[in-house]
Coordinates of C-alpha atoms and ligand atoms in Angstrom, one line a residue:
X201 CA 4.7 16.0 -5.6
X202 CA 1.5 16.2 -3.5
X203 CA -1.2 13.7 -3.9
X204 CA -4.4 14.8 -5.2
X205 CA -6.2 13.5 -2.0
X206 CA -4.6 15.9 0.1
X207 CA -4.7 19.0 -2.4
X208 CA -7.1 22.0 -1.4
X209 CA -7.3 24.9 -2.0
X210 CA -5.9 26.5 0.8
X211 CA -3.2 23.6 2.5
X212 CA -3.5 23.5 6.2
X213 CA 0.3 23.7 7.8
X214 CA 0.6 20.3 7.9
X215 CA -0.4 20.2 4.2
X216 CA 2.3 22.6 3.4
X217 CA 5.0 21.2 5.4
X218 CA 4.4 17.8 3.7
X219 CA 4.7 19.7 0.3
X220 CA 8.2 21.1 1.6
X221 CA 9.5 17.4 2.0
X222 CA 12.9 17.4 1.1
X223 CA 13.6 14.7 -2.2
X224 CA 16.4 15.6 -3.6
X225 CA 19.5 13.5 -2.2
X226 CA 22.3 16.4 -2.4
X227 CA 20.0 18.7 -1.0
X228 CA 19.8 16.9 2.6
X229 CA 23.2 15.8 2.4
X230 CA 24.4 19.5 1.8
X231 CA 22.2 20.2 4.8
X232 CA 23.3 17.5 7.5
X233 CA 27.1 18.6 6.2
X234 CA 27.6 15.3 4.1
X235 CA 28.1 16.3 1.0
X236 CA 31.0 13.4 0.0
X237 CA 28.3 10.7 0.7
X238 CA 26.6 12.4 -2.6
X239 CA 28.9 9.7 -5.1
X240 CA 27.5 6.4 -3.1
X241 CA 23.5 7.3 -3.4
X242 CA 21.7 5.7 -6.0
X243 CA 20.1 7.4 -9.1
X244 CA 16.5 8.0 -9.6
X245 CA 16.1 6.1 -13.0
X246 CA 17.4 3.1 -11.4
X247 CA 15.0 3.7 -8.0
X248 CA 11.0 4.1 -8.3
X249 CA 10.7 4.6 -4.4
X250 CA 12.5 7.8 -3.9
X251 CA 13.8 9.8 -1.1
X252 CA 11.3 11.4 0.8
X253 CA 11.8 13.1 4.2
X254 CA 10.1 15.6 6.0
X255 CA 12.0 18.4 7.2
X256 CA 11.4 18.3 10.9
X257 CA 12.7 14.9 10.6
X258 CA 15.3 16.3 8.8
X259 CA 16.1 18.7 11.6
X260 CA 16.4 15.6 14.5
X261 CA 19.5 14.3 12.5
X262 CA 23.1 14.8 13.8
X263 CA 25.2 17.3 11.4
X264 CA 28.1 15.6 9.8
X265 CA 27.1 12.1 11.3
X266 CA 27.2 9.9 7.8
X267 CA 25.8 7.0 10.2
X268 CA 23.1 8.7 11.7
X269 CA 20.1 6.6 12.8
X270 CA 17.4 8.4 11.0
X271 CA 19.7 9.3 8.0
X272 CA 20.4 5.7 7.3
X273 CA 16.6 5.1 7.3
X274 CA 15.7 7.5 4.4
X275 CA 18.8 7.9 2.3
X276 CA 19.0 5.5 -0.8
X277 CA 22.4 4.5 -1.0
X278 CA 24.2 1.9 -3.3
X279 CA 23.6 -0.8 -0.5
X280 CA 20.3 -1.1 -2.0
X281 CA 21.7 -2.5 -5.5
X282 CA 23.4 -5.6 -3.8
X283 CA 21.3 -8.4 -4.8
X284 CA 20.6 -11.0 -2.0
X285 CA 18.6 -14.3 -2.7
X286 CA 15.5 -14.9 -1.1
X287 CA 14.6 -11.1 -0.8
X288 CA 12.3 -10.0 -2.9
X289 CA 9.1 -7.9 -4.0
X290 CA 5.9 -8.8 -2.3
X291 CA 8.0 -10.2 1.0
X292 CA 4.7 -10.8 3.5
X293 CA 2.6 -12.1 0.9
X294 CA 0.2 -8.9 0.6
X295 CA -0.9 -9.7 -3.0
X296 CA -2.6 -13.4 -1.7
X297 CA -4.1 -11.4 0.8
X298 CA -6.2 -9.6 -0.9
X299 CA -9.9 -10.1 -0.4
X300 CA -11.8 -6.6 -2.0
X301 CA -9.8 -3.6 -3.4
X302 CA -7.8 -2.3 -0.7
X303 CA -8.8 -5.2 2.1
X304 CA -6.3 -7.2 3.3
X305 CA -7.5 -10.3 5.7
X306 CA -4.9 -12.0 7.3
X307 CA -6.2 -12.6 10.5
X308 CA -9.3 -13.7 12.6
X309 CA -11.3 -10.8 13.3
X310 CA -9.1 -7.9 12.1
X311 CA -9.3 -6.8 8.4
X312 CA -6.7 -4.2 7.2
X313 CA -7.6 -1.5 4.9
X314 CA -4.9 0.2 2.8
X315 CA -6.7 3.6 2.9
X316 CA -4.0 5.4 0.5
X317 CA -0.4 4.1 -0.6
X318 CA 0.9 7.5 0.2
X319 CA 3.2 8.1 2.8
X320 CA 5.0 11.2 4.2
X321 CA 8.5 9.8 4.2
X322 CA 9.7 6.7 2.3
X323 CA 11.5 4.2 4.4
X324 CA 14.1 2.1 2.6
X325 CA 13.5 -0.9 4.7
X326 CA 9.9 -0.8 3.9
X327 CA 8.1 -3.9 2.9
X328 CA 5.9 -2.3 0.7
X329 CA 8.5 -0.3 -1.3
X330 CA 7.5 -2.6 -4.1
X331 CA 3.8 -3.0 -3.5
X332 CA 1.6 -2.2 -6.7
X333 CA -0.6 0.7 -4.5
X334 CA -2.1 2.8 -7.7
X335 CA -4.0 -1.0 -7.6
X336 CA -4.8 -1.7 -4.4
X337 CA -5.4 1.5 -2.6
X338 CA -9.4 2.0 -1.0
X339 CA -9.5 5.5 -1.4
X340 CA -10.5 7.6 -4.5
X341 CA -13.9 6.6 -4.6
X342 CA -13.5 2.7 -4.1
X343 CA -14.0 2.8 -0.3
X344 CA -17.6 1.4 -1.1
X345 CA -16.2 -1.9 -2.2
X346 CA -14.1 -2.0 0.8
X347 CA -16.8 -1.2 3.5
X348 CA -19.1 -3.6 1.2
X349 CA -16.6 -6.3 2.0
X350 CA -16.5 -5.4 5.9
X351 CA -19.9 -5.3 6.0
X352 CA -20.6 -9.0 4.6
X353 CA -18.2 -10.1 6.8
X354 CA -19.5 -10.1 10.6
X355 CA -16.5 -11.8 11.8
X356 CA -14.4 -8.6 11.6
X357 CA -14.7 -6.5 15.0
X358 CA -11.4 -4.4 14.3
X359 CA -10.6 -2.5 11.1
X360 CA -7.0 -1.5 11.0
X361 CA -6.2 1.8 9.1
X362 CA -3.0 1.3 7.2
X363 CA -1.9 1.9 4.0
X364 CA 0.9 3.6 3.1
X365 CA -0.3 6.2 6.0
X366 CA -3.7 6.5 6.7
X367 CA -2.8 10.0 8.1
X368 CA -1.6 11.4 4.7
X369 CA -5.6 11.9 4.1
X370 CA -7.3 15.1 4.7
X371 CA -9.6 14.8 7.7
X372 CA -12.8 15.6 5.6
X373 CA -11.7 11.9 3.6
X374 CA -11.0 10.3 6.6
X375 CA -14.1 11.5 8.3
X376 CA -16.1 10.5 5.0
X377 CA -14.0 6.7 5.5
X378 CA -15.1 6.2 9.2
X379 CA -18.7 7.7 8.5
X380 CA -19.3 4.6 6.3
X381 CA -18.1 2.0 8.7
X382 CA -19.9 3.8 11.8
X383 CA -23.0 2.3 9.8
X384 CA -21.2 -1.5 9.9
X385 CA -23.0 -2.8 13.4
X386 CA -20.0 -5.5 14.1
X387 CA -17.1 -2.7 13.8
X388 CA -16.5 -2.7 17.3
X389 CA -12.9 -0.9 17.4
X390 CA -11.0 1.1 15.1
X391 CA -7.0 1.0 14.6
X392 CA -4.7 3.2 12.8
X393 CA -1.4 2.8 11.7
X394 CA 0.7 5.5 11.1
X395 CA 4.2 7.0 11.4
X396 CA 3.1 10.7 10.6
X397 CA 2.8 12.1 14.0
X398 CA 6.7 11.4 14.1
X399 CA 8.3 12.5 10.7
X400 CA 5.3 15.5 10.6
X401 CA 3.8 16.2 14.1
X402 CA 1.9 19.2 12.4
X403 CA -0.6 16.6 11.0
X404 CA -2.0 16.3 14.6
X405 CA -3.7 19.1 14.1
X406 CA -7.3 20.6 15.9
X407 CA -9.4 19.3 13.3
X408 CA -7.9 15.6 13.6
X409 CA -8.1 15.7 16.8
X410 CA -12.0 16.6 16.6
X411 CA -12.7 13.5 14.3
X412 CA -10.2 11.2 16.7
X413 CA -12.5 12.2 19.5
X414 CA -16.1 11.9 17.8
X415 CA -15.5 8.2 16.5
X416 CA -18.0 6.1 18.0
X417 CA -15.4 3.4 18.9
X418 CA -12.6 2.6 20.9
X419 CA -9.3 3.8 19.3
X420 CA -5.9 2.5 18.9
X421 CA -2.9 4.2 17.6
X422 CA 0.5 2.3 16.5
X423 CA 3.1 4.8 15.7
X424 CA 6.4 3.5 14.0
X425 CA 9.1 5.0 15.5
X426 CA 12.5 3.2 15.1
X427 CA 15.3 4.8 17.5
X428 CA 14.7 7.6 20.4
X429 CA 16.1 10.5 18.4
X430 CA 13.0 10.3 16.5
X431 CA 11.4 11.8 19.6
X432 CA 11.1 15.7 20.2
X433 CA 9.0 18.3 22.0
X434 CA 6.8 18.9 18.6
X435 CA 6.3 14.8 18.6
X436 CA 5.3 14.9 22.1
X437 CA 2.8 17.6 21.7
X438 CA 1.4 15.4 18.8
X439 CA 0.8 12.6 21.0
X440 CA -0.5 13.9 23.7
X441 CA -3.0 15.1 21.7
X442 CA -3.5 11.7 20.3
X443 CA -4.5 10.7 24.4
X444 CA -6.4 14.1 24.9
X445 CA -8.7 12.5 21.9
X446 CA -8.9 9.0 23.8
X447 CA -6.9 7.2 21.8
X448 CA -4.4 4.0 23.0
X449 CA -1.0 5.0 22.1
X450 CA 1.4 1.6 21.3
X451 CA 4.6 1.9 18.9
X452 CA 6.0 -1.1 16.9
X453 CA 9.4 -0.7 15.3
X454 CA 11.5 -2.5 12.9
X455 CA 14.9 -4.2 14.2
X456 CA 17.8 -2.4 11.8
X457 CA 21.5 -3.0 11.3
X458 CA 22.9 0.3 12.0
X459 CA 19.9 2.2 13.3
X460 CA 18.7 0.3 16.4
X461 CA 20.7 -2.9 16.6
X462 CA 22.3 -2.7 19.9
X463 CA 20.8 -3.2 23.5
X464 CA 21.6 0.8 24.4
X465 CA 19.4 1.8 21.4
X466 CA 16.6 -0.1 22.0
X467 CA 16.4 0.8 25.8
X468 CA 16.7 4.1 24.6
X469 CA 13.7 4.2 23.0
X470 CA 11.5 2.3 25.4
X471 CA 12.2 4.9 27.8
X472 CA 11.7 7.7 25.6
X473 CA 8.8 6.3 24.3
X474 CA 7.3 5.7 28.1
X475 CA 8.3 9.6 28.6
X476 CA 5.8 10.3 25.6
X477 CA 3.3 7.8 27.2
X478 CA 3.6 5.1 24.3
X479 CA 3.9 1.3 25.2
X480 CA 6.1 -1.0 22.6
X481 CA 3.9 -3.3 21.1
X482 CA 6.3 -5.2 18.5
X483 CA 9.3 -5.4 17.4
X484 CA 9.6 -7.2 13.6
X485 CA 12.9 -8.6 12.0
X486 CA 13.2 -7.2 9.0
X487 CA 10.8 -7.9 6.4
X488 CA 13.0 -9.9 3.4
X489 CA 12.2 -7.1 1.3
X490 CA 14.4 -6.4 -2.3
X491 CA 16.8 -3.2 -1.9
X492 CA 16.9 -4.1 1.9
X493 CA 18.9 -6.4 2.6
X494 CA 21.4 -4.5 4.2
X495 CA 19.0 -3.5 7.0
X496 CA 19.0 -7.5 8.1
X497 CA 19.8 -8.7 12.1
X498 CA 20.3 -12.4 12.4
X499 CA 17.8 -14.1 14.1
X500 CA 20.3 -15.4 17.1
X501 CA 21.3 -11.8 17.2
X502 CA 18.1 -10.6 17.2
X503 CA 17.3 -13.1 20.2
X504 CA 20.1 -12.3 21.9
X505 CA 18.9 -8.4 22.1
X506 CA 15.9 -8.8 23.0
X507 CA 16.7 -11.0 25.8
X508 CA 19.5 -8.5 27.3
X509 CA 16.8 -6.3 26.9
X510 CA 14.3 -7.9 29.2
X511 CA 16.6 -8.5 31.9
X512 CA 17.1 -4.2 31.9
X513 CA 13.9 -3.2 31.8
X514 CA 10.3 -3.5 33.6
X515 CA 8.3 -6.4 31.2
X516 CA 5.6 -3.7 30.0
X517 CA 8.7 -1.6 28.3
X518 CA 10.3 -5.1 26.1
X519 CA 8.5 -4.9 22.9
X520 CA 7.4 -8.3 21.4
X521 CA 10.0 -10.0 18.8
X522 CA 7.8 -11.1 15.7
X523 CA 8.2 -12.0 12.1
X524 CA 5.7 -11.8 9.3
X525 CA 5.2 -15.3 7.8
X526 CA 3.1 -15.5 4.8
X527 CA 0.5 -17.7 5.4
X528 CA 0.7 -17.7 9.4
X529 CA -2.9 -16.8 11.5
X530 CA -0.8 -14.3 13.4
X531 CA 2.5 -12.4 13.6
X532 CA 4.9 -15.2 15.0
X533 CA 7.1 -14.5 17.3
X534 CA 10.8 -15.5 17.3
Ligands
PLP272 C1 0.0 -7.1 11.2 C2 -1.4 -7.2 10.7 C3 -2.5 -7.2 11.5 C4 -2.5 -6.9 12.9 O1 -1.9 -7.9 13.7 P1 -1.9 -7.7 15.3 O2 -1.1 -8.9 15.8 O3 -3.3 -7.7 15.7 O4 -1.2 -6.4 15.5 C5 -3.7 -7.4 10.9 N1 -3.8 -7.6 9.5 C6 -2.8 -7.7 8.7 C7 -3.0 -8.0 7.3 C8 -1.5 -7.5 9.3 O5 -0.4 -7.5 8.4
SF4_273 S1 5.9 5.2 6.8 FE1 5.6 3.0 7.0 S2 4.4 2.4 5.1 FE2 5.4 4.4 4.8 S3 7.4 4.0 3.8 FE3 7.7 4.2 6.1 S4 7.6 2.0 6.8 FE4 6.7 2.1 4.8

């Protein structure tokens, strides 16, 4: 299904490629080869966050691998239906954030704005697989309560694009978004966070890359890309048109059991990253999030990592080790 935000007349290739998104379970496992695996995923009824994956995601995964890294982040499997206490729905405390429709204020001078709840792929780790969106989101119209809310509050010099992805929006929305806060005098830098220019590079298209480049303030990009096979040639090209534009690129990730939880895997993707000209920014532990629990590193092992991983590599490639504590002034680190 296609949101009505991005519908036009005529999609752009990005628009269509998003439409192609594979969600039907058998489909990509018939594709990657795995067709056994069919028996352990989960049924839709029992699942409102879907599978969703973009096919040249789709196409960086290993054929007949039932434990590849970018598999295991999209497929629902029965994993997900193992209880575990203490995760559960709203796991970072989103919902006591709240301040305006679609403003979230956690911390000092940054305010984050959930500009759509829509996303190009659905991550099973995600912490907002359970987040009530149709509610919350700032776009379709209520943008003018949000940028009221900015504006009345002169403390906040960064807005931070998030949503869902803020890139799912046609430019002409985002453009109409960032038009509105150009008018806010104490907006001094803009920040978008978005994992579409790695599971659908096409959205990096000419047109973004015009509005990128005409924003009146500093920019700052943080991709989410998990594990180094999530890099290609097509993701690289995206990027460096994200630079070309001006913007800072930084990358946080999300520690996984069975994806990135090893020291080889997460050196891996520092360097690749640093090939693509992208810094790590964080790393987060796993958000306690229900249907995720799977996904979880210890703490000590988490440590642990991270530590090997700073005696390999130059500091500016070790990504930061945080948690999300409800209620903290800042991501804390571990
Ligand atoms: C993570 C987050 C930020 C950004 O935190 P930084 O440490 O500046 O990256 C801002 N607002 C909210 C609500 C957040 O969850
Ligand atoms: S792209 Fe980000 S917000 Fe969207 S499902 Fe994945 S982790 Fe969640």
């Amino acid at each position: 299904m296609i949101p009505a935000s991005i519908m036009s007349a005529q999609l752009e290739g990005w628009q269509a490629e998003w439409r192609a998104a594979l969600t039907d379970p058998a489909e990509l496992l018939e594709a990657l080869n795995l067709g056994t695996l069919v028996a352990r995923v989960i049924r839709p009824t029992r699942d409102a966050f879907p599978l969703r994956v973009p096919r040249p995601f789709v196409a960086r995964m290993r054929r007949g691998d039932p434990h590849d890294p970018l598999l295991r982040q999209v497929l629902p499997l029965d994993d997900e239906l193992m209880p575990r206490p203490g995760f559960v729905d709203d796991a970072v405390g989103d919902l006591a954030a709240r301040n305006a429709p679609g403003v979230i204020r956690k911390y000092q001078g940054r305010a984050l704005l959930i500009a759509t709840g829509t996303c190009a792929v659905n991550c099973r780790y995600c912490f907002r697989r359970h987040f009530p969106y149709a509610e919350e989101t700032a776009s379709l119209g209520r943008w003018r309560k949000a940028v009221d809310w900015i504006r009345a509050n002169p403390d906040v010099s960064e807005v931070i694009l998030s949503g869902g992805d803020p890139l799912s929006l046609v430019t002409t929305r985002l453009a109409e978004l960032t038009g509105e806060l150009a008018a806010v005098p104490h907006v001094r830098r803009l920040r978008i966070h978005t994992r579409l220019p790695i599971v659908l590079p096409s959205r990096v298209d000419e047109p973004l890359v015009r509005w990128l480049g005409g924003l009146p303030w500093p920019v700052v990009i943080v991709l989410h890309a998990n594990h180094a096979n999530e890099f290609d040639a097509a993701v690289d090209t995206a990027l460096a048109r994200l630079r070309l534009a001006g913007a800072t690129l930084l990358n946080q990730s999300v520690l996984l059991a069975g994806v990135n939880d090893d020291v080889d895997a997460l050196a891996a993707l520092s360097e690749r990253m640093f090939a693509a000209e992208v810094l790590p920014y964080y790393v987060h532990v796993l958000d306690p999030v229900r249907g995720a629990a799977h996904f979880e590193v210890p703490d000590d092992e988490a440590r642990r990592l991270i530590d090997t991983l700073r005696a390999r590599l130059p500091g500016y490639l070790v990504p930061r080790l945080v948690r999300e504590v409800p209620g903290a002034n800042a991501k804390t680190p571990l």
